[in-house]
Coordinates of C-alpha atoms and ligand atoms in Angstrom, one line a residue:
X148 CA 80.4 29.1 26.5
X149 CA 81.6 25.7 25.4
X150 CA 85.0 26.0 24.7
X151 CA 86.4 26.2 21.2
X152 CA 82.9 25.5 18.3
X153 CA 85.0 24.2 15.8
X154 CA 86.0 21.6 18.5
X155 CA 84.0 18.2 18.7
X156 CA 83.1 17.3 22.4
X157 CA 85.9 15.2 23.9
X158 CA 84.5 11.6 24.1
X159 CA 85.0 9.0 26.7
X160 CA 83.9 5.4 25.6
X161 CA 83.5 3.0 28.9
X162 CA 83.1 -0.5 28.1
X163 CA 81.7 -2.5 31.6
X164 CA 79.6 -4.4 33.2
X165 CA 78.2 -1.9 35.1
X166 CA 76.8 1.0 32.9
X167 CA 74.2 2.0 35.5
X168 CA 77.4 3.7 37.2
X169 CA 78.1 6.0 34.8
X170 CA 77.9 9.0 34.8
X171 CA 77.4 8.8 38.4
X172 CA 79.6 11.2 40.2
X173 CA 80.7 12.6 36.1
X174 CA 77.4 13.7 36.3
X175 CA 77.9 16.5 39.0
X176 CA 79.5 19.4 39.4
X177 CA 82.3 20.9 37.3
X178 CA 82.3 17.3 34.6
X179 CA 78.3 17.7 35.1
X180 CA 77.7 20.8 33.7
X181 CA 80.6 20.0 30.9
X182 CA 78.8 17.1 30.2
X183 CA 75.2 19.5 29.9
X184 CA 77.1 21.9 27.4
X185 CA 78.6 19.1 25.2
X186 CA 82.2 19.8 26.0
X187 CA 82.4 16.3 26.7
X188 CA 80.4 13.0 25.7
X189 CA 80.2 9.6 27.4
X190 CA 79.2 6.7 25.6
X191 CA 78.9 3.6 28.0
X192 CA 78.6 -0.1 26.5
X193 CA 77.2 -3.0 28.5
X194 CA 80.3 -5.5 27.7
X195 CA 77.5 -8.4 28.8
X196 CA 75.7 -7.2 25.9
X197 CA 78.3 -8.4 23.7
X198 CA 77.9 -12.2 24.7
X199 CA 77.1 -14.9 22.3
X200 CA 75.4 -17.4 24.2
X201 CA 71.8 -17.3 25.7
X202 CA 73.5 -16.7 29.2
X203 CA 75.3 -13.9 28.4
X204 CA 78.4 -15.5 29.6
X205 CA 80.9 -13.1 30.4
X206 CA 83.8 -14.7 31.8
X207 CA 85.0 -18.5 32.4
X208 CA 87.5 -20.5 35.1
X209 CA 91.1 -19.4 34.4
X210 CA 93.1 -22.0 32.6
X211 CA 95.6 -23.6 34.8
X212 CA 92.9 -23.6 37.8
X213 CA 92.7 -21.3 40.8
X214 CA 90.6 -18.9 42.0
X215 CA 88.2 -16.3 40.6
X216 CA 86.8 -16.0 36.8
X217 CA 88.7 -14.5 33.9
X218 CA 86.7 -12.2 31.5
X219 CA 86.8 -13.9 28.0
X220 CA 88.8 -12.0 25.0
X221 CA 85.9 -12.4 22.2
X222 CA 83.6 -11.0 24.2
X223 CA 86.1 -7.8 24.9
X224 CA 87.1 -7.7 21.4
X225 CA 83.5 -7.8 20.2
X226 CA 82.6 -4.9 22.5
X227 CA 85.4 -3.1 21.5
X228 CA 85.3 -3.7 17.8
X229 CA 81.8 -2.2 18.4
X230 CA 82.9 0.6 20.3
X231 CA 85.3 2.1 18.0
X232 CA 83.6 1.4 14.4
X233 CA 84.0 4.6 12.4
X234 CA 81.0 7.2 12.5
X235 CA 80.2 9.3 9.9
X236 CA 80.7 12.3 12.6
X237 CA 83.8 10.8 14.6
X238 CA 86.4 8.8 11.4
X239 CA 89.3 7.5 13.0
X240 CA 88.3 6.5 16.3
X241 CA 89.9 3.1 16.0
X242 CA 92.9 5.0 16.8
X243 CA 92.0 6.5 19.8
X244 CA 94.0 5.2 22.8
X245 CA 92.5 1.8 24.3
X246 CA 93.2 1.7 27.7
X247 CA 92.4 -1.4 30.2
X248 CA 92.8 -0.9 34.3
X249 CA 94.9 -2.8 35.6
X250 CA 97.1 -2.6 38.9
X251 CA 99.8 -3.8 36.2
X252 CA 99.6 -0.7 34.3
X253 CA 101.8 2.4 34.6
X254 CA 100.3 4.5 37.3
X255 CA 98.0 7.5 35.8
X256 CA 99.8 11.0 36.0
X257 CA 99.1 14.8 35.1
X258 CA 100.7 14.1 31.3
X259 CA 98.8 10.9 30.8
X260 CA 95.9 13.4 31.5
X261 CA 97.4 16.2 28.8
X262 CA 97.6 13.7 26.5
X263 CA 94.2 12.2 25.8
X264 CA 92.9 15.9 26.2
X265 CA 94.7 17.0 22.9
X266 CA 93.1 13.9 21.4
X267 CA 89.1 13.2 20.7
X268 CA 88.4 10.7 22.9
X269 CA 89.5 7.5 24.5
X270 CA 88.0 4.0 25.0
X271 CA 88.0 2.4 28.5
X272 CA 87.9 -1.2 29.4
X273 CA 86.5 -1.3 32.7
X274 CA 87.5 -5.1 34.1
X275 CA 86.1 -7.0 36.9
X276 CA 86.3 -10.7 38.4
X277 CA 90.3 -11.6 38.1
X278 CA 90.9 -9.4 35.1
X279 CA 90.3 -10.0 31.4
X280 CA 92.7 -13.3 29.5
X281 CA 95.8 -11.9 28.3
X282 CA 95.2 -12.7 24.0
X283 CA 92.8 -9.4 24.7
X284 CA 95.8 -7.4 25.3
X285 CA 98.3 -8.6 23.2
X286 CA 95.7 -8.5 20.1
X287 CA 94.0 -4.8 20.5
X288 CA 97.0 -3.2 21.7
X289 CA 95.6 -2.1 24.9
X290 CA 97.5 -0.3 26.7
X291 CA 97.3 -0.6 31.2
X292 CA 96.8 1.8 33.3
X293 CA 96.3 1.9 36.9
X294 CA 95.0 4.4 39.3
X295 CA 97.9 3.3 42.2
X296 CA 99.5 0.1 44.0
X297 CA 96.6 -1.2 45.8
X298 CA 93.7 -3.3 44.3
X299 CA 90.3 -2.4 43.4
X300 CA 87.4 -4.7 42.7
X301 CA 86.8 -3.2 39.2
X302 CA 87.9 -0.2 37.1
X303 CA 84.9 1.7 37.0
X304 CA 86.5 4.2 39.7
X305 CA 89.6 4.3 38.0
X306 CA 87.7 5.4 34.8
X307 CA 86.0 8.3 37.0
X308 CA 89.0 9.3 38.3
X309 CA 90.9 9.6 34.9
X310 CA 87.6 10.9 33.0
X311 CA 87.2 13.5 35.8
X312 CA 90.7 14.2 35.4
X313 CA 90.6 15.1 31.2
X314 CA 87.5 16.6 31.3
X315 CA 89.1 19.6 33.9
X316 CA 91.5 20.3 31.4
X317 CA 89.2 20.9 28.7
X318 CA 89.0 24.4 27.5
X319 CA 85.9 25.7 29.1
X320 CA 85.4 23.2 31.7
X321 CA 87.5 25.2 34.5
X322 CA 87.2 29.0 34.8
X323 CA 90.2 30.7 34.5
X324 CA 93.0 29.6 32.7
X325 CA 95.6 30.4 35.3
X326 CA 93.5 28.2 37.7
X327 CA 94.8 24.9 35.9
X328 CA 98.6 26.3 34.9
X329 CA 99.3 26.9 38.9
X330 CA 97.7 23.5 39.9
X331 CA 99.8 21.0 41.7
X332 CA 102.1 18.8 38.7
X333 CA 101.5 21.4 35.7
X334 CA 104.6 22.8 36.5
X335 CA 106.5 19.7 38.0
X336 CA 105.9 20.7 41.5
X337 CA 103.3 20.4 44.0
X338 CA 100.8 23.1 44.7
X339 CA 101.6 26.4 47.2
X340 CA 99.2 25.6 50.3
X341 CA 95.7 28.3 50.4
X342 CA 94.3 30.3 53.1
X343 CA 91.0 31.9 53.2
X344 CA 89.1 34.3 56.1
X345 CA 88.5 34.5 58.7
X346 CA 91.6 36.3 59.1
X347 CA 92.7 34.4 62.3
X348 CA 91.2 30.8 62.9
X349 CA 91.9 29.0 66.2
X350 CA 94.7 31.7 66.9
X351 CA 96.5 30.8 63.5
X352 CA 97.0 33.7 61.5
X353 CA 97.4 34.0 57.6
X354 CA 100.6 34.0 56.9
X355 CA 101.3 38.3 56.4
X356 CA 102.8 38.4 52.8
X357 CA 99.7 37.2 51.4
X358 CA 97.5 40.1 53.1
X359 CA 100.2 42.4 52.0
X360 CA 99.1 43.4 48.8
X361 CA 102.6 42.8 47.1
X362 CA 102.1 40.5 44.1
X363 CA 105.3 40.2 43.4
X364 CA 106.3 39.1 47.0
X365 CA 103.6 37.1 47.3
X366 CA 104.5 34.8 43.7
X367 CA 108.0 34.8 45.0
X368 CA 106.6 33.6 48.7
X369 CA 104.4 30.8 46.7
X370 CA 106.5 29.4 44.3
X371 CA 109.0 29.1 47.5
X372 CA 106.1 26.9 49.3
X373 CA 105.7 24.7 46.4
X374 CA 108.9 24.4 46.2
X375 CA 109.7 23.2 49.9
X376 CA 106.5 21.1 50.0
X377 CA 107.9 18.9 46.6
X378 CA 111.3 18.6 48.5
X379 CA 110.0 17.4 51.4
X380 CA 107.0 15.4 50.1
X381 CA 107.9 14.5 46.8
X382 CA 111.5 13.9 46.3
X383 CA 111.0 11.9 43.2
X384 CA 108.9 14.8 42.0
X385 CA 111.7 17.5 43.1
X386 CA 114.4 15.1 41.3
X387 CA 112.8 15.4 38.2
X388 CA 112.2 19.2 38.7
X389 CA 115.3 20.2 39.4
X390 CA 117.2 18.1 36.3
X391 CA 114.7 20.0 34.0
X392 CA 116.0 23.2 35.2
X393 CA 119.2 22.8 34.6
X394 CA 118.9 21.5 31.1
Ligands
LIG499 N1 93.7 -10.2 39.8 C1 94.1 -8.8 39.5 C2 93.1 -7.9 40.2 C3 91.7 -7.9 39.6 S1 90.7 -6.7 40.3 C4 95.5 -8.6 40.0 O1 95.9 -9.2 41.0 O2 96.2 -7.8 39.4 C5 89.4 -6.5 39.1 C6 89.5 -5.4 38.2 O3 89.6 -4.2 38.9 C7 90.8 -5.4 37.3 O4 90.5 -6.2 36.1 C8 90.9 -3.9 36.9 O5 90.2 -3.6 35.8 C9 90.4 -3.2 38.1 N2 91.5 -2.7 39.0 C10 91.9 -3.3 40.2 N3 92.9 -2.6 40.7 C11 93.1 -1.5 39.9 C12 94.0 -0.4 39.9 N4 94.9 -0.2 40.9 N5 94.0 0.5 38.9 C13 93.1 0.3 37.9 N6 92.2 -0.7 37.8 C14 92.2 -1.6 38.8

């Protein structure tokens, strides 16, 4: 039931100030039961537990004044030296991708997604306050990754939403395999729309090719759909689609 055995579960490090929140919604449905059958693991570290003083001092006043607290980079780096120390079961994690959130980051996409799947696991820095001081970055190599152009008070959601995302695309997680292949983005383009019974709904009827039993008309009639909802919603998507077809 769980996928490939010779595959270790896919493992999600989270390093915040907020462990309580995890799993949290990773704990339900579809990433639930994954998580139940050891297709995936989560491993969440309490960065405060990585403080030297009797405080637990996280953060400090940003250097050049203003407003808000700056999370402080030996506390970080402590956490995530921690984090990704070799175990005899899991060698090589310190080169598993080491990602902060960060509305400065390149926005998180389908083949950011694909990526960390084919690899074993991924280490998150979750940041709060103003963000986390910039020696952090430079010296672990993080790389930043934001969930969109707006602003959230911490990247715990953004670490659901890109944990959620992974853990659908590992095998066993989502039924069929077609289910994933036909998805909106795995083939550049944005998803046909769906239709269900009743037959008629508010005196809007299913559209007739798909009740007419022709499979080929009806791929033809879907891929069309997808098509004309990229062009018109997505034209940055289509772009991109349409130069990769003609190469
Ligand atoms: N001062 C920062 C915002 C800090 S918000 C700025 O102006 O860029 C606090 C934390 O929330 C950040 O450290 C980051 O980890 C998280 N966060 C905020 N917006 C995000 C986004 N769009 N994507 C991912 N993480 C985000």
């Amino acid at each position: 039931m769980s996928g490939d055995p010779d595959r270790r579960p896919w493992t999600a490090q989270v390093l915040t100030l907020f462990p309580e929140m995890f799993p949290g919604p990773l704990g339900m449905s579809l990433a639930g039961k994954a998580l139940e059958k050891d297709i995936w693991g989560l491993e969440t570290l309490d960065i405060r537990g990585f403080a030297r003083d009797k405080h637990r001092i996280v953060d400090d006043t940003p250097s050049g004044g203003g407003a808000g607290m700056v999370m402080r980079a030996d506390v970080l780096a402590a956490a995530i030296d921690t984090a990704r120390q070799g175990r005899p079961d899991q060698v090589g994690r310190e080169a598993w991708p080491l990602i902060y959130f960060s509305p400065r980051g390149r926005v998180m996409d389908q083949a950011l997604m694909r990526t960390l799947m084919a690899g074993e696991g991924v280490t998150l820095i979750c940041g709060r306050f103003e963000g986390v001081d910039e020696r952090l970055l430079e010296g672990r190599a993080v790389v930043e990754v934001s969930l969109g152009d707006f602003v959230l008070s911490g990247g715990e959601i953004a670490a659901m939403a890109l944990i959620d995302a992974v853990v659908r695309l590992l095998p066993g997680v989502v039924g069929a395999a077609e289910t994933l292949s036909e998805e909106s983005f795995e083939e550049g383009l944005l998803e046909y729309p769906h239709y269900t019974r009743p037959q008629i709904w508010e005196g809007r009827e299913i559209p007739e090719v798909l009740t007419s039993g022709n499979h080929g008309k009806i791929r033809a009639w879907r891929r069309e759909q997808a098509e004309r909802l990229t062009r018109e919603r997505r034209p940055d998507l289509w772009a991109r689609y349409r130069a990769g077809k003609s190469d």
